[in-house]
PDB file of C-alpha atoms in Angstrom:
ATOM      1  CA  MET A 587       9.036   9.895   5.290  1.00 75.00           C
ATOM      2  CA  SER A 588      11.684   9.197   2.658  1.00 90.00           C
ATOM      3  CA  SER A 589      11.358   7.636  -0.773  1.00 95.00           C
ATOM      4  CA  SER A 590      13.629   5.565  -2.985  1.00 96.00           C
ATOM      5  CA  LEU A 591      14.326   5.611  -6.702  1.00 97.00           C
ATOM      6  CA  SER A 592      15.494   2.393  -8.341  1.00 97.00           C
ATOM      7  CA  VAL A 593      16.738   2.711 -11.933  1.00 98.00           C
ATOM      8  CA  HIS A 594      17.647  -0.006 -14.387  1.00 98.00           C
ATOM      9  CA  LEU A 595      19.497  -0.069 -17.706  1.00 98.00           C
ATOM     10  CA  LEU A 596      17.819  -2.394 -20.204  1.00 97.00           C
ATOM     11  CA  ASP A 597      16.269  -2.853 -23.611  1.00 97.00           C
ATOM     12  CA  VAL A 598      13.035  -0.959 -23.021  1.00 96.00           C
ATOM     13  CA  ALA A 599      11.029  -2.557 -25.832  1.00 95.00           C
ATOM     14  CA  ALA A 600      12.168  -6.085 -24.939  1.00 96.00           C
ATOM     15  CA  THR A 601      11.331  -5.510 -21.283  1.00 97.00           C
ATOM     16  CA  ARG A 602       7.842  -4.230 -22.053  1.00 96.00           C
ATOM     17  CA  ALA A 603       7.377  -7.258 -24.302  1.00 97.00           C
ATOM     18  CA  LEU A 604       7.794  -9.549 -21.288  1.00 97.00           C
ATOM     19  CA  VAL A 605       4.357  -8.403 -20.132  1.00 98.00           C
ATOM     20  CA  GLY A 606       1.903 -10.933 -21.532  1.00 98.00           C
ATOM     21  CA  SER A 607       4.713 -12.963 -23.112  1.00 98.00           C
ATOM     22  CA  ARG A 608       3.692 -16.176 -21.302  1.00 97.00           C
ATOM     23  CA  TYR A 609       7.415 -16.838 -20.863  1.00 97.00           C
ATOM     24  CA  ASP A 610       7.051 -19.715 -18.413  1.00 97.00           C
ATOM     25  CA  GLN A 611      10.730 -20.619 -18.556  1.00 96.00           C
ATOM     26  CA  LEU A 612      11.591 -17.210 -17.117  1.00 96.00           C
ATOM     27  CA  LEU A 613       9.063 -17.748 -14.333  1.00 97.00           C
ATOM     28  CA  GLU A 614      10.640 -21.087 -13.505  1.00 96.00           C
ATOM     29  CA  VAL A 615      14.129 -19.556 -13.379  1.00 95.00           C
ATOM     30  CA  ILE A 616      12.938 -16.815 -11.040  1.00 96.00           C
ATOM     31  CA  ARG A 617      11.066 -19.246  -8.782  1.00 95.00           C
ATOM     32  CA  ASP A 618      14.007 -21.666  -8.628  1.00 93.00           C
ATOM     33  CA  ASN A 619      16.762 -19.092  -8.155  1.00 93.00           C
ATOM     34  CA  PHE A 620      15.062 -16.271  -6.281  1.00 95.00           C
ATOM     35  CA  GLY A 621      12.597 -18.167  -4.114  1.00 94.00           C
ATOM     36  CA  ASP A 622      14.056 -16.615  -0.960  1.00 96.00           C
ATOM     37  CA  ASP A 623      13.457 -13.119  -2.340  1.00 96.00           C
ATOM     38  CA  LEU A 624       9.862 -13.991  -3.182  1.00 97.00           C
ATOM     39  CA  ALA A 625       9.314 -15.431   0.289  1.00 97.00           C
ATOM     40  CA  ARG A 626      10.858 -12.348   1.899  1.00 97.00           C
ATOM     41  CA  ASP A 627       8.476 -10.085  -0.004  1.00 97.00           C
ATOM     42  CA  ASP A 628       5.524 -12.281   0.950  1.00 98.00           C
ATOM     43  CA  ASP A 629       6.510 -11.948   4.594  1.00 98.00           C
ATOM     44  CA  TYR A 630       6.785  -8.151   4.261  1.00 97.00           C
ATOM     45  CA  PHE A 631       3.329  -7.897   2.676  1.00 98.00           C
ATOM     46  CA  ARG A 632       1.800 -10.664   4.792  1.00 98.00           C
ATOM     47  CA  ASP A 633      -1.105  -8.528   6.030  1.00 98.00           C
ATOM     48  CA  GLN A 634      -2.124  -7.502   2.513  1.00 97.00           C
ATOM     49  CA  ILE A 635      -1.810 -11.074   1.224  1.00 98.00           C
ATOM     50  CA  GLU A 636      -4.003 -12.326   4.069  1.00 97.00           C
ATOM     51  CA  GLN A 637      -6.575  -9.778   2.876  1.00 96.00           C
ATOM     52  CA  GLY A 638      -6.532 -11.200  -0.660  1.00 97.00           C
ATOM     53  CA  ALA A 639      -3.586  -9.567  -2.414  1.00 98.00           C
ATOM     54  CA  PRO A 640      -1.612 -11.946  -4.669  1.00 98.00           C
ATOM     55  CA  THR A 641       1.678 -13.391  -3.509  1.00 98.00           C
ATOM     56  CA  ALA A 642       4.874 -12.157  -5.136  1.00 98.00           C
ATOM     57  CA  TYR A 643       5.014 -15.180  -7.439  1.00 98.00           C
ATOM     58  CA  ASP A 644       1.314 -15.065  -8.327  1.00 98.00           C
ATOM     59  CA  ALA A 645       1.646 -11.383  -9.200  1.00 98.00           C
ATOM     60  CA  LEU A 646       4.738 -12.119 -11.298  1.00 98.00           C
ATOM     61  CA  ARG A 647       2.916 -14.891 -13.135  1.00 98.00           C
ATOM     62  CA  ALA A 648      -0.037 -12.574 -13.841  1.00 98.00           C
ATOM     63  CA  VAL A 649       2.337  -9.940 -15.267  1.00 98.00           C
ATOM     64  CA  VAL A 650       4.097 -12.424 -17.541  1.00 98.00           C
ATOM     65  CA  HIS A 651       0.773 -13.947 -18.640  1.00 98.00           C
ATOM     66  CA  GLY A 652      -0.981 -10.608 -19.065  1.00 97.00           C
ATOM     67  CA  GLY A 653      -3.522 -11.471 -16.355  1.00 98.00           C
ATOM     68  CA  PRO A 654      -5.784 -12.243 -14.718  1.00 97.00           C
ATOM     69  CA  PHE A 655      -5.417  -9.376 -12.290  1.00 98.00           C
ATOM     70  CA  SER A 656      -7.224  -8.764  -9.048  1.00 97.00           C
ATOM     71  CA  GLU A 657     -10.175  -6.419  -9.406  1.00 95.00           C
ATOM     72  CA  ASN A 658      -9.315  -4.884  -6.026  1.00 97.00           C
ATOM     73  CA  GLU A 659      -7.356  -1.673  -6.638  1.00 96.00           C
ATOM     74  CA  ASP A 660      -5.601  -2.110  -3.292  1.00 96.00           C
ATOM     75  CA  HIS A 661      -3.836  -5.171  -4.713  1.00 98.00           C
ATOM     76  CA  ALA A 662      -2.365  -3.418  -7.762  1.00 97.00           C
ATOM     77  CA  PHE A 663       0.888  -2.591  -5.983  1.00 97.00           C
ATOM     78  CA  GLN A 664       1.922  -6.253  -6.219  1.00 98.00           C
ATOM     79  CA  TYR A 665       1.889  -6.136 -10.023  1.00 98.00           C
ATOM     80  CA  GLY A 666       4.047  -2.994  -9.917  1.00 98.00           C
ATOM     81  CA  TYR A 667       6.608  -4.710  -7.738  1.00 98.00           C
ATOM     82  CA  ALA A 668       6.442  -7.799  -9.962  1.00 98.00           C
ATOM     83  CA  TYR A 669       7.292  -5.683 -13.015  1.00 98.00           C
ATOM     84  CA  LYS A 670      10.094  -4.057 -11.008  1.00 97.00           C
ATOM     85  CA  ARG A 671      11.417  -7.540 -10.289  1.00 97.00           C
ATOM     86  CA  LEU A 672      11.459  -8.347 -14.008  1.00 97.00           C
ATOM     87  CA  CYS A 673      13.422  -5.151 -14.667  1.00 97.00           C
ATOM     88  CA  SER A 674      15.918  -5.820 -11.897  1.00 95.00           C
ATOM     89  CA  LEU A 675      16.518  -9.406 -13.040  1.00 93.00           C
ATOM     90  CA  THR A 676      16.768  -8.739 -16.785  1.00 94.00           C
ATOM     91  CA  GLY A 677      18.507  -5.334 -16.643  1.00 97.00           C
ATOM     92  CA  SER A 678      21.470  -3.731 -14.900  1.00 97.00           C
ATOM     93  CA  PHE A 679      21.046  -1.709 -11.730  1.00 97.00           C
ATOM     94  CA  LEU A 680      22.244   1.892 -12.055  1.00 98.00           C
ATOM     95  CA  ASP A 681      23.835   3.921  -9.264  1.00 97.00           C
ATOM     96  CA  ASN A 682      21.076   5.778  -7.423  1.00 97.00           C
ATOM     97  CA  GLY A 683      23.114   7.332  -4.644  1.00 97.00           C
ATOM     98  CA  CYS A 684      21.756  10.831  -5.301  1.00 98.00           C
ATOM     99  CA  PHE A 685      18.155   9.648  -5.107  1.00 98.00           C
ATOM    100  CA  THR A 686      17.943   6.994  -2.406  1.00 95.00           C
ATOM    101  CA  PRO A 687      16.751   8.009  -0.003  1.00 95.00           C
ATOM    102  CA  HIS A 688      15.180  11.307  -0.956  1.00 96.00           C
ATOM    103  CA  ARG A 689      12.499  13.492   0.574  1.00 94.00           C
ATOM    104  CA  GLY A 690       9.854  15.935  -0.517  1.00 94.00           C
ATOM    105  CA  ASP A 691      10.042  17.390  -4.010  1.00 96.00           C
ATOM    106  CA  TRP A 692      13.650  16.338  -4.687  1.00 98.00           C
ATOM    107  CA  LEU A 693      12.791  14.790  -8.060  1.00 98.00           C
ATOM    108  CA  SER A 694      11.228  18.017  -9.299  1.00 98.00           C
ATOM    109  CA  VAL A 695      14.208  19.965  -7.943  1.00 98.00           C
ATOM    110  CA  VAL A 696      16.535  17.795 -10.023  1.00 98.00           C
ATOM    111  CA  ASP A 697      14.259  18.281 -13.025  1.00 98.00           C
ATOM    112  CA  GLY A 698      14.760  22.000 -12.503  1.00 98.00           C
ATOM    113  CA  GLY A 699      18.502  21.400 -12.669  1.00 98.00           C
ATOM    114  CA  LEU A 700      18.125  19.435 -15.884  1.00 98.00           C
ATOM    115  CA  LYS A 701      16.047  22.215 -17.417  1.00 98.00           C
ATOM    116  CA  ALA A 702      18.625  24.807 -16.352  1.00 97.00           C
ATOM    117  CA  LEU A 703      21.074  22.853 -18.524  1.00 97.00           C
ATOM    118  CA  GLY A 704      18.620  22.803 -21.407  1.00 97.00           C
ATOM    119  CA  ILE A 705      17.544  19.184 -20.872  1.00 98.00           C
ATOM    120  CA  THR A 706      13.795  18.818 -21.338  1.00 98.00           C
ATOM    121  CA  ALA A 707      13.591  15.477 -23.158  1.00 98.00           C
ATOM    122  CA  VAL A 708      13.666  13.471 -19.917  1.00 98.00           C
ATOM    123  CA  SER A 709      12.366  13.956 -16.392  1.00 98.00           C
ATOM    124  CA  VAL A 710      13.237  12.105 -13.195  1.00 98.00           C
ATOM    125  CA  GLU A 711       9.832  12.989 -11.780  1.00 97.00           C
ATOM    126  CA  ASP A 712       8.331  10.872 -14.558  1.00 96.00           C
ATOM    127  CA  PHE A 713       9.645   7.841 -12.677  1.00 97.00           C
ATOM    128  CA  SER A 714       7.115   8.590  -9.947  1.00 94.00           C
ATOM    129  CA  LEU A 715       4.277   9.844 -12.137  1.00 91.00           C
ATOM    130  CA  GLY A 716       4.384   7.348 -15.006  1.00 86.00           C
ATOM    131  CA  SER A 717       2.398   4.149 -15.303  1.00 88.00           C
ATOM    132  CA  LEU A 718       3.055   0.462 -15.813  1.00 95.00           C
ATOM    133  CA  PRO A 719       2.851  -1.077 -19.302  1.00 95.00           C
ATOM    134  CA  ALA A 720      -0.631  -2.139 -20.427  1.00 95.00           C
ATOM    135  CA  PRO A 721      -2.525  -4.179 -19.424  1.00 97.00           C
ATOM    136  CA  LEU A 722      -1.088  -3.911 -15.906  1.00 97.00           C
ATOM    137  CA  PRO A 723      -3.435  -2.069 -13.538  1.00 96.00           C
ATOM    138  CA  TYR A 724      -2.545   1.414 -12.314  1.00 95.00           C
ATOM    139  CA  THR A 725      -0.805   1.713  -8.969  1.00 96.00           C
ATOM    140  CA  TYR A 726       0.463   4.819  -7.209  1.00 93.00           C
ATOM    141  CA  ILE A 727       3.249   2.877  -5.483  1.00 95.00           C
ATOM    142  CA  PRO A 728       5.575   1.904  -6.957  1.00 97.00           C
ATOM    143  CA  GLY A 729       5.568   4.678  -9.493  1.00 96.00           C
ATOM    144  CA  CYS A 730       7.090   3.640 -12.791  1.00 97.00           C
ATOM    145  CA  GLY A 731       8.465   5.545 -15.753  1.00 97.00           C
ATOM    146  CA  GLU A 732      10.902   5.072 -18.586  1.00 97.00           C
ATOM    147  CA  TRP A 733      13.380   6.975 -20.699  1.00 98.00           C
ATOM    148  CA  THR A 734      13.354   5.600 -24.221  1.00 98.00           C
ATOM    149  CA  PRO A 735      16.474   5.498 -26.405  1.00 98.00           C
ATOM    150  CA  GLU A 736      15.029   8.348 -28.467  1.00 98.00           C
ATOM    151  CA  GLN A 737      14.416  10.536 -25.416  1.00 98.00           C
ATOM    152  CA  ILE A 738      17.902   9.849 -24.124  1.00 98.00           C
ATOM    153  CA  ALA A 739      19.536  10.688 -27.454  1.00 98.00           C
ATOM    154  CA  ARG A 740      17.620  13.974 -27.564  1.00 98.00           C
ATOM    155  CA  ALA A 741      18.504  14.801 -23.948  1.00 98.00           C
ATOM    156  CA  LEU A 742      22.209  14.255 -24.584  1.00 98.00           C
ATOM    157  CA  GLU A 743      22.003  16.485 -27.652  1.00 98.00           C
ATOM    158  CA  GLN A 744      20.357  19.175 -25.534  1.00 98.00           C
ATOM    159  CA  PHE A 745      23.087  18.917 -22.904  1.00 98.00           C
ATOM    160  CA  GLU A 746      25.868  19.173 -25.494  1.00 97.00           C
ATOM    161  CA  ALA A 747      24.213  22.252 -27.009  1.00 97.00           C
ATOM    162  CA  THR A 748      24.053  23.906 -23.586  1.00 96.00           C
ATOM    163  CA  LYS A 749      27.651  22.921 -22.871  1.00 94.00           C
ATOM    164  CA  ARG A 750      28.821  24.541 -26.111  1.00 95.00           C
ATOM    165  CA  ALA A 751      26.906  27.711 -25.303  1.00 93.00           C
ATOM    166  CA  THR A 752      28.343  27.762 -21.780  1.00 91.00           C
ATOM    167  CA  ASP A 753      31.885  27.291 -23.074  1.00 89.00           C
ATOM    168  CA  GLU A 754      31.389  30.209 -25.438  1.00 88.00           C
ATOM    169  CA  SER A 755      29.869  32.553 -22.862  1.00 89.00           C
ATOM    170  CA  GLY A 756      31.894  31.402 -19.881  1.00 85.00           C
ATOM    171  CA  GLN A 757      28.751  31.531 -17.738  1.00 87.00           C
ATOM    172  CA  ALA A 758      27.338  28.308 -16.283  1.00 84.00           C
ATOM    173  CA  PRO A 759      23.817  28.088 -14.830  1.00 88.00           C
ATOM    174  CA  PRO A 760      23.934  28.582 -11.033  1.00 91.00           C
ATOM    175  CA  LEU A 761      23.040  25.253  -9.408  1.00 95.00           C
ATOM    176  CA  GLU A 762      23.437  23.899  -5.893  1.00 96.00           C
ATOM    177  CA  PRO A 763      26.211  21.286  -5.588  1.00 97.00           C
ATOM    178  CA  ASP A 764      23.829  18.471  -4.651  1.00 97.00           C
ATOM    179  CA  VAL A 765      21.672  19.251  -7.682  1.00 98.00           C
ATOM    180  CA  VAL A 766      24.763  19.217  -9.914  1.00 97.00           C
ATOM    181  CA  ASP A 767      25.694  15.800  -8.507  1.00 98.00           C
ATOM    182  CA  ALA A 768      22.219  14.435  -9.200  1.00 98.00           C
ATOM    183  CA  VAL A 769      22.143  15.846 -12.729  1.00 98.00           C
ATOM    184  CA  MET A 770      25.562  14.330 -13.433  1.00 98.00           C
ATOM    185  CA  GLN A 771      24.280  10.982 -12.190  1.00 98.00           C
ATOM    186  CA  CYS A 772      21.330  11.246 -14.593  1.00 98.00           C
ATOM    187  CA  LEU A 773      23.718  12.025 -17.437  1.00 98.00           C
ATOM    188  CA  GLY A 774      25.724   8.966 -16.456  1.00 98.00           C
ATOM    189  CA  TRP A 775      22.619   6.798 -16.791  1.00 98.00           C
ATOM    190  CA  MET A 776      21.942   8.251 -20.210  1.00 98.00           C
ATOM    191  CA  ARG A 777      25.492   7.766 -21.438  1.00 98.00           C
ATOM    192  CA  HIS A 778      25.432   4.125 -20.357  1.00 98.00           C
ATOM    193  CA  ALA A 779      22.195   3.644 -22.289  1.00 98.00           C
ATOM    194  CA  ALA A 780      23.479   5.468 -25.371  1.00 98.00           C
ATOM    195  CA  GLU A 781      26.364   3.004 -25.608  1.00 97.00           C
ATOM    196  CA  GLN A 782      23.940   0.135 -26.288  1.00 96.00           C
ATOM    197  CA  PRO A 783      21.475   0.424 -29.191  1.00 94.00           C
ATOM    198  CA  GLY A 784      17.870   0.030 -28.075  1.00 95.00           C
ATOM    199  CA  PHE A 785      18.688   0.476 -24.415  1.00 98.00           C
ATOM    200  CA  GLY A 786      17.023   2.956 -22.126  1.00 98.00           C
ATOM    201  CA  VAL A 787      16.208   3.437 -18.465  1.00 98.00           C
ATOM    202  CA  ILE A 788      13.217   2.216 -16.471  1.00 98.00           C
ATOM    203  CA  GLY A 789      12.816   3.644 -12.989  1.00 98.00           C
ATOM    204  CA  PHE A 790      10.615   2.926  -9.990  1.00 98.00           C
ATOM    205  CA  CYS A 791       9.798   5.299  -7.136  1.00 97.00           C
ATOM    206  CA  PHE A 792       8.548   3.822  -3.884  1.00 95.00           C
TER     207      PHE A 792
END
């Protein structure tokens, strides 16, 4: 079974602030302009909705209003996908070609590549192991994590330090080509974020 990683460039603090914002105008825009997407998701999760899970719009409204949330843990996934929808509609989608689809422990393998280049401030596996902003209930799928502007700045500093050391020694860390490609894609995400003050990356694994 394969997994996907969806990553978005956005103002991390502003995006988190949408949770509980009661921003009804945003809800209206989404309902009016993306009704087909909401209906498509409802059709995909029809069985779960028939068993009491919220619809895509109801879950989105609960996220924006900070509740109420279903007490059934099996319904929590809808709030995760609702938050993902907010990120995809308010942020910019980043190229995920090295991560979608992926299998097994690929995210941890890429983290190993990052660490080999001295980058420890960020982790792609955090996108699968993190949690949604409070007060959203915990859900295993989709996993959610974020790289803050501060983490990204530190990670880029770490990479530049390793690059200088490599240039001086003439010896680069031995990495498989596909891992190098994935690490370079991660660095691309970070460089895009660094160009815009306050921007970071929020990712979802599902």
